Amino acid sequence: MSFLSATLSRVKPSPTIAVTNKARELKAAGRDVIGLGAGEPDFDTPQSIKDAAVRAIAEGKTKYTAVDGIPELKQAICEKFKRDNDLDYTPAQVTVNSGGKQTLYNALTATLNPGDEVIIPAPYWVSYPDMVLLAGGTPVAVEASLETNFKLTPEQLEAAITDKTKWFIFNSPSNPTGAGYSRSELKALTDVLLRHPHVWVMTDDMYEHLAYDGFEFATPAQVEPALYDRTLTCNGVSKAYAMTGWRIGYAAGPEPLIAAMRKVQSQSTSNPCSVSQYAALEALTGPQDFLAANNEIFVRRRNLVVSMLSEIDGLTCPVPEGAFYVYPSIAGLIGKTTPAGTKIVDDESFATALLEEADVAVVFGAAFGLSPNFRVSYATSDEALKEACTRIQRFCASLR
Ligand SMILES: Cc1ncc(COP(=O)(O)O)c(C=O)c1O
């Protein structure tokens, strides 16, 4: 019998972290690898935010805080939800956590019983199904298709709901596809949910501010106010404010759920880092102009990557509305063989050969629950992206 828990044995380590580590290892061994695996902006945290953290340290704000966030930050989060999403929340409805990851983890741990199902549109962010498993629930992945630009249809959602469904996890713009649901696409999904009052919505709005070409972000409780009482609206500062290392995520929802999440956090990590909370306070209340400036850079990179990958025979690359990912299909390359003699049988063998034979690290689609695709993160310099896409073009052209 294993010393480890049966629950843990069902959980996979994060494949995105594995790819990043593998690329790092090869680089350390002297290979000129370009990593397109990382899910974080290459920008530095804005100076005003760093200054706020330094001030917090100088002022001795280095002790335990309230378990799920300092009052000033909770107030700033309420104002953010009003300003950006037209949602009214009180500080008692807000929780602050060590990264968006902990927000979701707390919510799932606080609510799932064995047998409870959680609907997760695929392709999905790698952690959703494994977090559901860790919390004792059953993930139910529903595959969206390339034809709908990786967006779930209302019919698919309707068909996936059972008596056991507890949560529907929604993520727009999405990791790994960058797909963003328009207000009307989202409304079609919330209409389905209205018919099933036992299903709650966990919306992961982490990429809210990373939206391009005039795409208008919308979130479920805003589009359908009747869902407000059963929606947990999750967000965080990691991606938009280039603050991945600071570990601050947050959410707002019904008070009893927030209290239950606080209980989980009080017996696990306690408060998120005090200094990071003051930095997040500055992020949410300080100047926001760098968001638009960063988006200009991201949209240029997205266009560069989509146009270079679209030139490749056998590869299909939809144009995403947001985030910093593209998710091309390699359906047209399956069955071919690389110059070193590797047969491309699926997206995993494609990504492995691309790394070994062309020095480009990407994450294979099976990790996100939809094949045959791969994820490119374009949160890296234009030069690196150009070189990486040139290598991918050459690699694909060399397949026989
Ligand atoms: C969709 C999505 N949600 C949540 C997170 C977690 O963010 P954090 O780093 O704040 O835990 C990520 C990070 O990759 C993400 O892509």
Short mmCIF file of C-alpha atoms and ligand atoms in Angstrom, two decimals:
data_model
loop_
_atom_site.label_atom_id
_atom_site.label_comp_id
_atom_site.label_asym_id
_atom_site.label_seq_id
_atom_site.Cartn_x
_atom_site.Cartn_y
_atom_site.Cartn_z
CA MET A 1 0.00 0.00 0.00
CA SER A 2 1.29 3.43 -0.89
CA PHE A 3 2.12 5.87 1.88
CA LEU A 4 0.51 8.58 -0.27
CA SER A 5 -3.19 9.28 -0.29
CA ALA A 6 -5.48 7.66 -2.83
CA THR A 7 -6.75 11.12 -3.78
CA LEU A 8 -3.27 12.36 -4.58
CA SER A 9 -2.60 9.37 -6.78
CA ARG A 10 -5.36 10.58 -9.13
CA VAL A 11 -3.74 14.01 -9.51
CA LYS A 12 -1.14 14.92 -12.15
CA PRO A 13 1.67 17.38 -11.55
CA SER A 14 1.18 20.57 -13.60
CA PRO A 15 2.35 19.81 -17.18
CA THR A 16 2.95 23.51 -17.89
CA ILE A 17 5.41 23.70 -15.03
CA ALA A 18 7.01 20.46 -16.31
CA VAL A 19 7.58 21.97 -19.78
CA THR A 20 9.03 25.15 -18.30
CA ASN A 21 11.41 23.08 -16.14
CA LYS A 22 12.46 20.90 -19.09
CA ALA A 23 13.20 23.99 -21.21
CA ARG A 24 15.18 25.48 -18.30
CA GLU A 25 17.22 22.26 -17.95
CA LEU A 26 18.07 22.18 -21.66
CA LYS A 27 19.08 25.84 -21.53
CA ALA A 28 21.29 25.20 -18.51
CA ALA A 29 22.92 22.41 -20.51
CA GLY A 30 23.85 24.99 -23.16
CA ARG A 31 21.03 24.50 -25.69
CA ASP A 32 19.56 27.61 -27.30
CA VAL A 33 15.97 26.80 -26.33
CA ILE A 34 13.16 29.32 -26.73
CA GLY A 35 10.47 28.75 -24.11
CA LEU A 36 6.90 29.49 -25.15
CA GLY A 37 5.49 27.52 -22.25
CA ALA A 38 5.30 30.01 -19.43
CA GLY A 39 1.96 31.48 -18.40
CA GLU A 40 3.25 34.82 -17.18
CA PRO A 41 3.90 38.25 -18.69
CA ASP A 42 7.54 39.03 -19.38
CA PHE A 43 6.98 42.62 -18.14
CA ASP A 44 8.26 43.70 -14.76
CA THR A 45 5.78 44.66 -12.01
CA PRO A 46 5.04 48.42 -12.41
CA GLN A 47 7.29 50.64 -10.27
CA SER A 48 4.41 52.26 -8.32
CA ILE A 49 3.35 48.81 -7.12
CA LYS A 50 6.87 47.87 -6.07
CA ASP A 51 7.18 51.20 -4.24
CA ALA A 52 3.97 50.50 -2.31
CA ALA A 53 5.42 47.17 -1.18
CA VAL A 54 8.69 48.79 -0.07
CA ARG A 55 6.68 51.37 1.89
CA ALA A 56 4.66 48.60 3.54
CA ILE A 57 7.88 46.92 4.67
CA ALA A 58 9.33 50.20 5.96
CA GLU A 59 6.12 50.86 7.89
CA GLY A 60 6.28 47.45 9.54
CA LYS A 61 3.24 46.00 7.81
CA THR A 62 4.89 42.64 8.14
CA LYS A 63 2.70 40.84 10.65
CA TYR A 64 -0.27 38.48 10.38
CA THR A 65 -3.28 40.18 8.85
CA ALA A 66 -6.95 39.24 8.86
CA VAL A 67 -7.12 35.69 7.44
CA ASP A 68 -8.73 36.56 4.13
CA GLY A 69 -7.42 40.06 3.52
CA ILE A 70 -6.87 43.53 4.95
CA PRO A 71 -10.02 45.72 5.02
CA GLU A 72 -8.48 48.37 2.69
CA LEU A 73 -7.83 45.77 0.02
CA LYS A 74 -11.30 44.25 0.35
CA GLN A 75 -12.78 47.74 -0.04
CA ALA A 76 -10.62 48.35 -3.14
CA ILE A 77 -11.81 45.02 -4.57
CA CYS A 78 -15.46 46.05 -4.06
CA GLU A 79 -14.71 49.29 -5.92
CA LYS A 80 -12.97 47.38 -8.70
CA PHE A 81 -15.99 45.10 -9.18
CA LYS A 82 -18.29 48.14 -9.32
CA ARG A 83 -16.02 50.09 -11.68
CA ASP A 84 -15.16 47.32 -14.11
CA ASN A 85 -18.06 44.88 -13.87
CA ASP A 86 -20.99 46.87 -12.47
CA LEU A 87 -21.26 44.36 -9.63
CA ASP A 88 -22.16 45.38 -6.08
CA TYR A 89 -20.33 43.53 -3.34
CA THR A 90 -19.64 44.40 0.30
CA PRO A 91 -16.27 43.66 1.94
CA ALA A 92 -17.88 40.73 3.81
CA GLN A 93 -18.50 39.13 0.40
CA VAL A 94 -14.83 39.37 -0.58
CA THR A 95 -11.94 36.96 0.03
CA VAL A 96 -8.24 37.57 -0.66
CA ASN A 97 -5.97 34.59 -1.21
CA SER A 98 -2.43 33.53 -2.08
CA GLY A 99 -2.93 33.68 -5.85
CA GLY A 100 -5.91 32.93 -8.01
CA LYS A 101 -5.02 29.29 -7.57
CA GLN A 102 -5.79 29.35 -3.86
CA THR A 103 -9.09 31.16 -4.46
CA LEU A 104 -10.33 28.32 -6.65
CA TYR A 105 -8.86 25.66 -4.40
CA ASN A 106 -10.53 27.11 -1.29
CA ALA A 107 -13.89 27.29 -3.05
CA LEU A 108 -13.72 23.70 -4.29
CA THR A 109 -12.45 22.35 -0.96
CA ALA A 110 -15.16 24.23 0.91
CA THR A 111 -18.01 22.89 -1.22
CA LEU A 112 -17.32 19.52 -2.85
CA ASN A 113 -18.50 16.16 -1.53
CA PRO A 114 -17.66 12.79 -3.10
CA GLY A 115 -19.79 12.34 -6.22
CA ASP A 116 -20.26 16.07 -6.85
CA GLU A 117 -19.61 16.96 -10.47
CA VAL A 118 -17.89 20.06 -11.78
CA ILE A 119 -18.37 20.97 -15.45
CA ILE A 120 -15.17 22.21 -17.05
CA PRO A 121 -15.13 23.33 -20.71
CA ALA A 122 -12.12 21.85 -22.52
CA PRO A 123 -9.56 22.94 -23.41
CA TYR A 124 -9.17 24.08 -19.82
CA TRP A 125 -6.53 25.58 -17.58
CA VAL A 126 -4.59 22.52 -16.38
CA SER A 127 -5.32 22.98 -12.68
CA TYR A 128 -9.14 22.87 -12.78
CA PRO A 129 -9.66 19.09 -13.06
CA ASP A 130 -6.87 18.24 -10.65
CA MET A 131 -8.10 20.72 -8.05
CA VAL A 132 -11.56 19.19 -8.32
CA LEU A 133 -10.01 15.74 -7.77
CA LEU A 134 -7.99 16.98 -4.80
CA ALA A 135 -11.17 18.36 -3.27
CA GLY A 136 -12.86 14.97 -3.69
CA GLY A 137 -15.16 15.88 -6.59
CA THR A 138 -15.55 14.57 -10.14
CA PRO A 139 -14.40 16.77 -13.04
CA VAL A 140 -16.64 16.57 -16.11
CA ALA A 141 -14.76 17.92 -19.12
CA VAL A 142 -16.83 19.02 -22.10
CA GLU A 143 -14.86 19.50 -25.31
CA ALA A 144 -15.41 22.71 -27.23
CA SER A 145 -14.33 22.57 -30.85
CA LEU A 146 -12.06 24.52 -33.13
CA GLU A 147 -15.14 25.37 -35.23
CA THR A 148 -16.65 27.44 -32.38
CA ASN A 149 -13.25 28.98 -31.64
CA PHE A 150 -13.03 26.74 -28.58
CA LYS A 151 -16.21 28.11 -27.00
CA LEU A 152 -18.76 25.86 -25.33
CA THR A 153 -22.24 25.97 -26.87
CA PRO A 154 -25.41 26.23 -24.75
CA GLU A 155 -26.48 22.81 -26.05
CA GLN A 156 -23.24 21.27 -24.78
CA LEU A 157 -23.67 22.87 -21.37
CA GLU A 158 -27.28 21.72 -21.13
CA ALA A 159 -26.30 18.15 -22.02
CA ALA A 160 -23.53 18.05 -19.40
CA ILE A 161 -25.67 19.12 -16.44
CA THR A 162 -26.88 16.32 -14.15
CA ASP A 163 -28.47 16.19 -10.69
CA LYS A 164 -24.95 15.89 -9.33
CA THR A 165 -23.55 19.04 -10.98
CA LYS A 166 -22.38 21.46 -8.32
CA TRP A 167 -20.28 23.96 -10.23
CA PHE A 168 -19.78 25.19 -13.75
CA ILE A 169 -16.27 26.63 -14.17
CA PHE A 170 -16.12 29.43 -16.71
CA ASN A 171 -12.93 31.13 -17.95
CA SER A 172 -12.92 33.96 -20.49
CA PRO A 173 -10.55 35.06 -21.96
CA SER A 174 -9.27 31.55 -21.68
CA ASN A 175 -6.09 29.84 -20.79
CA PRO A 176 -5.04 27.97 -23.03
CA THR A 177 -6.90 29.30 -26.11
CA GLY A 178 -7.24 33.04 -25.52
CA ALA A 179 -10.90 32.68 -26.57
CA GLY A 180 -13.21 35.32 -25.11
CA TYR A 181 -17.00 34.90 -24.94
CA SER A 182 -18.97 37.89 -26.20
CA ARG A 183 -21.82 39.12 -24.03
CA SER A 184 -24.37 37.31 -26.19
CA GLU A 185 -22.38 34.06 -26.21
CA LEU A 186 -22.17 34.26 -22.43
CA LYS A 187 -25.88 35.12 -22.13
CA ALA A 188 -26.72 31.95 -24.05
CA LEU A 189 -24.84 29.96 -21.38
CA THR A 190 -26.34 31.83 -18.43
CA ASP A 191 -29.82 31.18 -19.91
CA VAL A 192 -29.09 27.47 -19.59
CA LEU A 193 -27.92 27.91 -16.00
CA LEU A 194 -31.12 29.76 -15.09
CA ARG A 195 -33.00 26.55 -15.81
CA HIS A 196 -30.82 24.62 -13.32
CA PRO A 197 -30.94 26.40 -9.97
CA HIS A 198 -28.73 23.81 -8.22
CA VAL A 199 -25.70 24.66 -10.40
CA TRP A 200 -23.30 27.33 -9.16
CA VAL A 201 -20.93 29.33 -11.34
CA MET A 202 -17.23 29.73 -10.63
CA THR A 203 -16.02 32.33 -13.08
CA ASP A 204 -12.27 32.74 -13.41
CA ASP A 205 -11.78 36.26 -14.77
CA MET A 206 -8.01 36.26 -14.41
CA TYR A 207 -7.48 37.55 -17.99
CA GLU A 208 -10.20 40.22 -17.87
CA HIS A 209 -7.88 43.09 -18.74
CA LEU A 210 -6.01 41.23 -21.47
CA ALA A 211 -8.53 41.70 -24.27
CA TYR A 212 -7.91 42.98 -27.79
CA ASP A 213 -9.53 44.44 -30.92
CA GLY A 214 -12.28 46.10 -28.90
CA PHE A 215 -13.42 42.84 -27.30
CA GLU A 216 -15.74 43.71 -24.43
CA PHE A 217 -15.18 41.57 -21.39
CA ALA A 218 -18.28 40.38 -19.52
CA THR A 219 -18.73 38.18 -16.46
CA PRO A 220 -21.70 35.88 -15.63
CA ALA A 221 -23.23 37.74 -12.65
CA GLN A 222 -23.13 40.95 -14.67
CA VAL A 223 -24.74 39.45 -17.77
CA GLU A 224 -27.38 37.59 -15.73
CA PRO A 225 -28.05 39.27 -12.37
CA ALA A 226 -30.34 36.38 -11.40
CA LEU A 227 -27.18 34.28 -11.04
CA TYR A 228 -25.58 36.69 -8.54
CA ASP A 229 -26.60 34.56 -5.53
CA ARG A 230 -24.88 31.47 -6.92
CA THR A 231 -21.82 32.92 -8.58
CA LEU A 232 -18.28 33.17 -7.28
CA THR A 233 -16.52 35.86 -9.31
CA CYS A 234 -12.78 35.15 -9.17
CA ASN A 235 -10.00 37.44 -10.29
CA GLY A 236 -6.45 38.39 -9.35
CA VAL A 237 -3.54 40.69 -10.00
CA SER A 238 -1.10 38.08 -11.34
CA LYS A 239 -1.50 38.49 -15.08
CA ALA A 240 -2.75 42.02 -15.77
CA TYR A 241 -0.35 43.67 -13.31
CA ALA A 242 2.59 41.36 -14.00
CA MET A 243 2.51 40.19 -10.37
CA THR A 244 2.68 36.39 -10.67
CA GLY A 245 5.29 36.06 -7.92
CA TRP A 246 3.42 38.19 -5.39
CA ARG A 247 0.63 35.59 -5.03
CA ILE A 248 -2.57 37.60 -4.70
CA GLY A 249 -5.93 36.40 -6.00
CA TYR A 250 -9.40 37.35 -4.85
CA ALA A 251 -13.07 36.59 -5.29
CA ALA A 252 -16.50 37.85 -4.35
CA GLY A 253 -19.70 35.92 -3.83
CA PRO A 254 -22.41 35.00 -1.32
CA GLU A 255 -21.31 35.61 2.27
CA PRO A 256 -21.77 32.02 3.55
CA LEU A 257 -19.52 30.71 0.76
CA ILE A 258 -16.90 33.37 1.49
CA ALA A 259 -17.02 32.44 5.20
CA ALA A 260 -16.55 28.75 4.32
CA MET A 261 -13.56 29.62 2.15
CA ARG A 262 -12.12 31.68 5.03
CA LYS A 263 -12.38 28.59 7.24
CA VAL A 264 -10.33 26.55 4.74
CA GLN A 265 -7.72 29.28 4.52
CA SER A 266 -7.59 29.80 8.31
CA GLN A 267 -6.59 26.15 8.78
CA SER A 268 -4.13 26.01 5.92
CA THR A 269 -2.14 29.10 4.90
CA SER A 270 -3.76 31.94 6.91
CA ASN A 271 -3.39 35.38 5.38
CA PRO A 272 -1.80 35.98 1.99
CA CYS A 273 1.57 37.76 2.30
CA SER A 274 0.97 41.10 4.05
CA VAL A 275 3.41 43.03 1.84
CA SER A 276 1.83 41.61 -1.31
CA GLN A 277 -1.59 42.73 -0.14
CA TYR A 278 -0.37 46.34 0.05
CA ALA A 279 1.15 45.95 -3.40
CA ALA A 280 -2.19 44.62 -4.72
CA LEU A 281 -3.97 47.56 -3.09
CA GLU A 282 -1.77 49.90 -5.11
CA ALA A 283 -2.36 47.81 -8.26
CA LEU A 284 -6.15 48.14 -7.95
CA THR A 285 -6.29 51.77 -6.82
CA GLY A 286 -3.26 53.33 -8.52
CA PRO A 287 -2.69 54.34 -12.16
CA GLN A 288 -4.05 51.83 -14.68
CA ASP A 289 -2.52 53.30 -17.84
CA PHE A 290 0.09 50.56 -18.28
CA LEU A 291 -2.72 48.06 -18.90
CA ALA A 292 -3.48 49.66 -22.28
CA ALA A 293 0.23 50.08 -23.04
CA ASN A 294 0.90 46.39 -22.32
CA ASN A 295 -2.10 45.35 -24.39
CA GLU A 296 -0.69 47.19 -27.40
CA ILE A 297 2.42 45.06 -27.09
CA PHE A 298 0.44 41.86 -26.60
CA VAL A 299 -1.81 42.45 -29.58
CA ARG A 300 1.20 43.09 -31.82
CA ARG A 301 2.75 39.83 -30.65
CA ARG A 302 -0.48 37.92 -31.08
CA ASN A 303 -0.77 39.16 -34.66
CA LEU A 304 2.85 38.24 -35.36
CA VAL A 305 2.44 34.71 -34.00
CA VAL A 306 -0.95 34.05 -35.64
CA SER A 307 0.28 35.26 -39.03
CA MET A 308 3.53 33.27 -38.93
CA LEU A 309 1.86 30.07 -37.73
CA SER A 310 -0.98 30.44 -40.23
CA GLU A 311 1.56 30.27 -43.06
CA ILE A 312 2.33 26.67 -42.09
CA ASP A 313 0.71 23.89 -44.14
CA GLY A 314 -1.13 21.47 -41.87
CA LEU A 315 -1.54 23.92 -39.02
CA THR A 316 -4.71 25.91 -38.18
CA CYS A 317 -4.42 28.89 -35.84
CA PRO A 318 -7.59 30.75 -34.79
CA VAL A 319 -7.26 34.43 -33.77
CA PRO A 320 -8.02 34.71 -30.04
CA GLU A 321 -9.77 37.66 -28.37
CA GLY A 322 -7.52 37.87 -25.32
CA ALA A 323 -5.02 36.47 -22.79
CA PHE A 324 -1.53 35.78 -24.20
CA TYR A 325 -1.99 32.37 -25.76
CA VAL A 326 -2.76 30.84 -29.13
CA TYR A 327 -3.84 27.23 -29.51
CA PRO A 328 -3.14 25.97 -33.04
CA SER A 329 -4.34 22.61 -34.29
CA ILE A 330 -1.80 20.21 -35.80
CA ALA A 331 -4.46 17.88 -37.27
CA GLY A 332 -2.83 18.25 -40.71
CA LEU A 333 0.57 17.05 -39.44
CA ILE A 334 -0.47 13.82 -37.73
CA GLY A 335 1.17 10.77 -39.32
CA LYS A 336 4.23 12.65 -40.61
CA THR A 337 7.82 11.87 -39.62
CA THR A 338 10.55 14.23 -38.40
CA PRO A 339 14.08 14.35 -39.92
CA ALA A 340 15.33 12.42 -36.85
CA GLY A 341 12.77 9.70 -37.55
CA THR A 342 10.11 10.44 -34.92
CA LYS A 343 6.56 9.82 -36.04
CA ILE A 344 4.11 12.55 -35.08
CA VAL A 345 1.25 10.48 -33.66
CA ASP A 346 -0.32 13.11 -31.42
CA ASP A 347 0.29 16.56 -29.95
CA GLU A 348 2.58 15.23 -27.24
CA SER A 349 4.96 13.61 -29.75
CA PHE A 350 4.82 16.84 -31.80
CA ALA A 351 5.77 19.01 -28.80
CA THR A 352 8.53 16.62 -27.71
CA ALA A 353 10.06 16.53 -31.20
CA LEU A 354 9.74 20.30 -31.55
CA LEU A 355 11.71 20.74 -28.33
CA GLU A 356 14.31 18.09 -29.10
CA GLU A 357 14.82 18.81 -32.79
CA ALA A 358 14.00 22.52 -33.10
CA ASP A 359 14.68 23.92 -29.61
CA VAL A 360 11.21 25.41 -29.09
CA ALA A 361 9.25 24.60 -25.93
CA VAL A 362 5.44 24.60 -26.17
CA VAL A 363 2.80 22.75 -24.13
CA PHE A 364 0.94 19.89 -25.87
CA GLY A 365 -2.85 20.08 -26.07
CA ALA A 366 -3.65 16.82 -24.25
CA ALA A 367 -2.52 18.59 -21.06
CA PHE A 368 -5.44 21.00 -21.53
CA GLY A 369 -7.94 18.32 -22.49
CA LEU A 370 -8.22 19.03 -26.23
CA SER A 371 -6.09 17.47 -28.96
CA PRO A 372 -4.40 17.64 -31.39
CA ASN A 373 -3.22 21.14 -30.52
CA PHE A 374 -0.45 22.94 -28.74
CA ARG A 375 -0.35 26.11 -26.67
CA VAL A 376 1.97 28.97 -27.46
CA SER A 377 2.41 31.66 -24.83
CA TYR A 378 3.36 34.91 -26.58
CA ALA A 379 4.30 36.68 -23.36
CA THR A 380 7.89 36.97 -24.53
CA SER A 381 9.93 39.37 -26.67
CA ASP A 382 9.09 40.02 -30.33
CA GLU A 383 12.58 38.81 -31.32
CA ALA A 384 12.21 35.52 -29.45
CA LEU A 385 8.72 35.03 -30.92
CA LYS A 386 9.92 35.68 -34.47
CA GLU A 387 12.80 33.26 -34.08
CA ALA A 388 10.58 30.63 -32.42
CA CYS A 389 7.92 30.87 -35.15
CA THR A 390 10.63 30.65 -37.83
CA ARG A 391 11.90 27.47 -36.14
CA ILE A 392 8.37 26.04 -35.98
CA GLN A 393 7.89 26.87 -39.68
CA ARG A 394 11.17 25.14 -40.58
CA PHE A 395 10.41 22.15 -38.37
CA CYS A 396 6.93 21.66 -39.87
CA ALA A 397 8.29 22.06 -43.41
CA SER A 398 10.87 19.36 -42.69
CA LEU A 399 8.21 16.77 -41.80
CA ARG A 400 7.67 14.01 -44.36
C1 LIG B 1 -7.00 30.77 -16.01
C2 LIG B 1 -6.12 30.94 -14.84
N1 LIG B 1 -6.66 31.04 -13.63
C3 LIG B 1 -5.89 31.18 -12.53
C4 LIG B 1 -4.53 31.21 -12.62
C5 LIG B 1 -3.74 31.30 -11.35
O1 LIG B 1 -3.15 32.49 -11.14
P1 LIG B 1 -2.24 32.75 -9.86
O2 LIG B 1 -0.84 32.78 -10.38
O3 LIG B 1 -2.71 34.06 -9.34
O4 LIG B 1 -2.45 31.65 -8.89
C6 LIG B 1 -3.92 31.10 -13.86
C7 LIG B 1 -2.45 31.06 -13.97
O5 LIG B 1 -1.87 30.49 -14.84
C8 LIG B 1 -4.74 30.97 -15.01
O6 LIG B 1 -4.20 30.85 -16.22
#
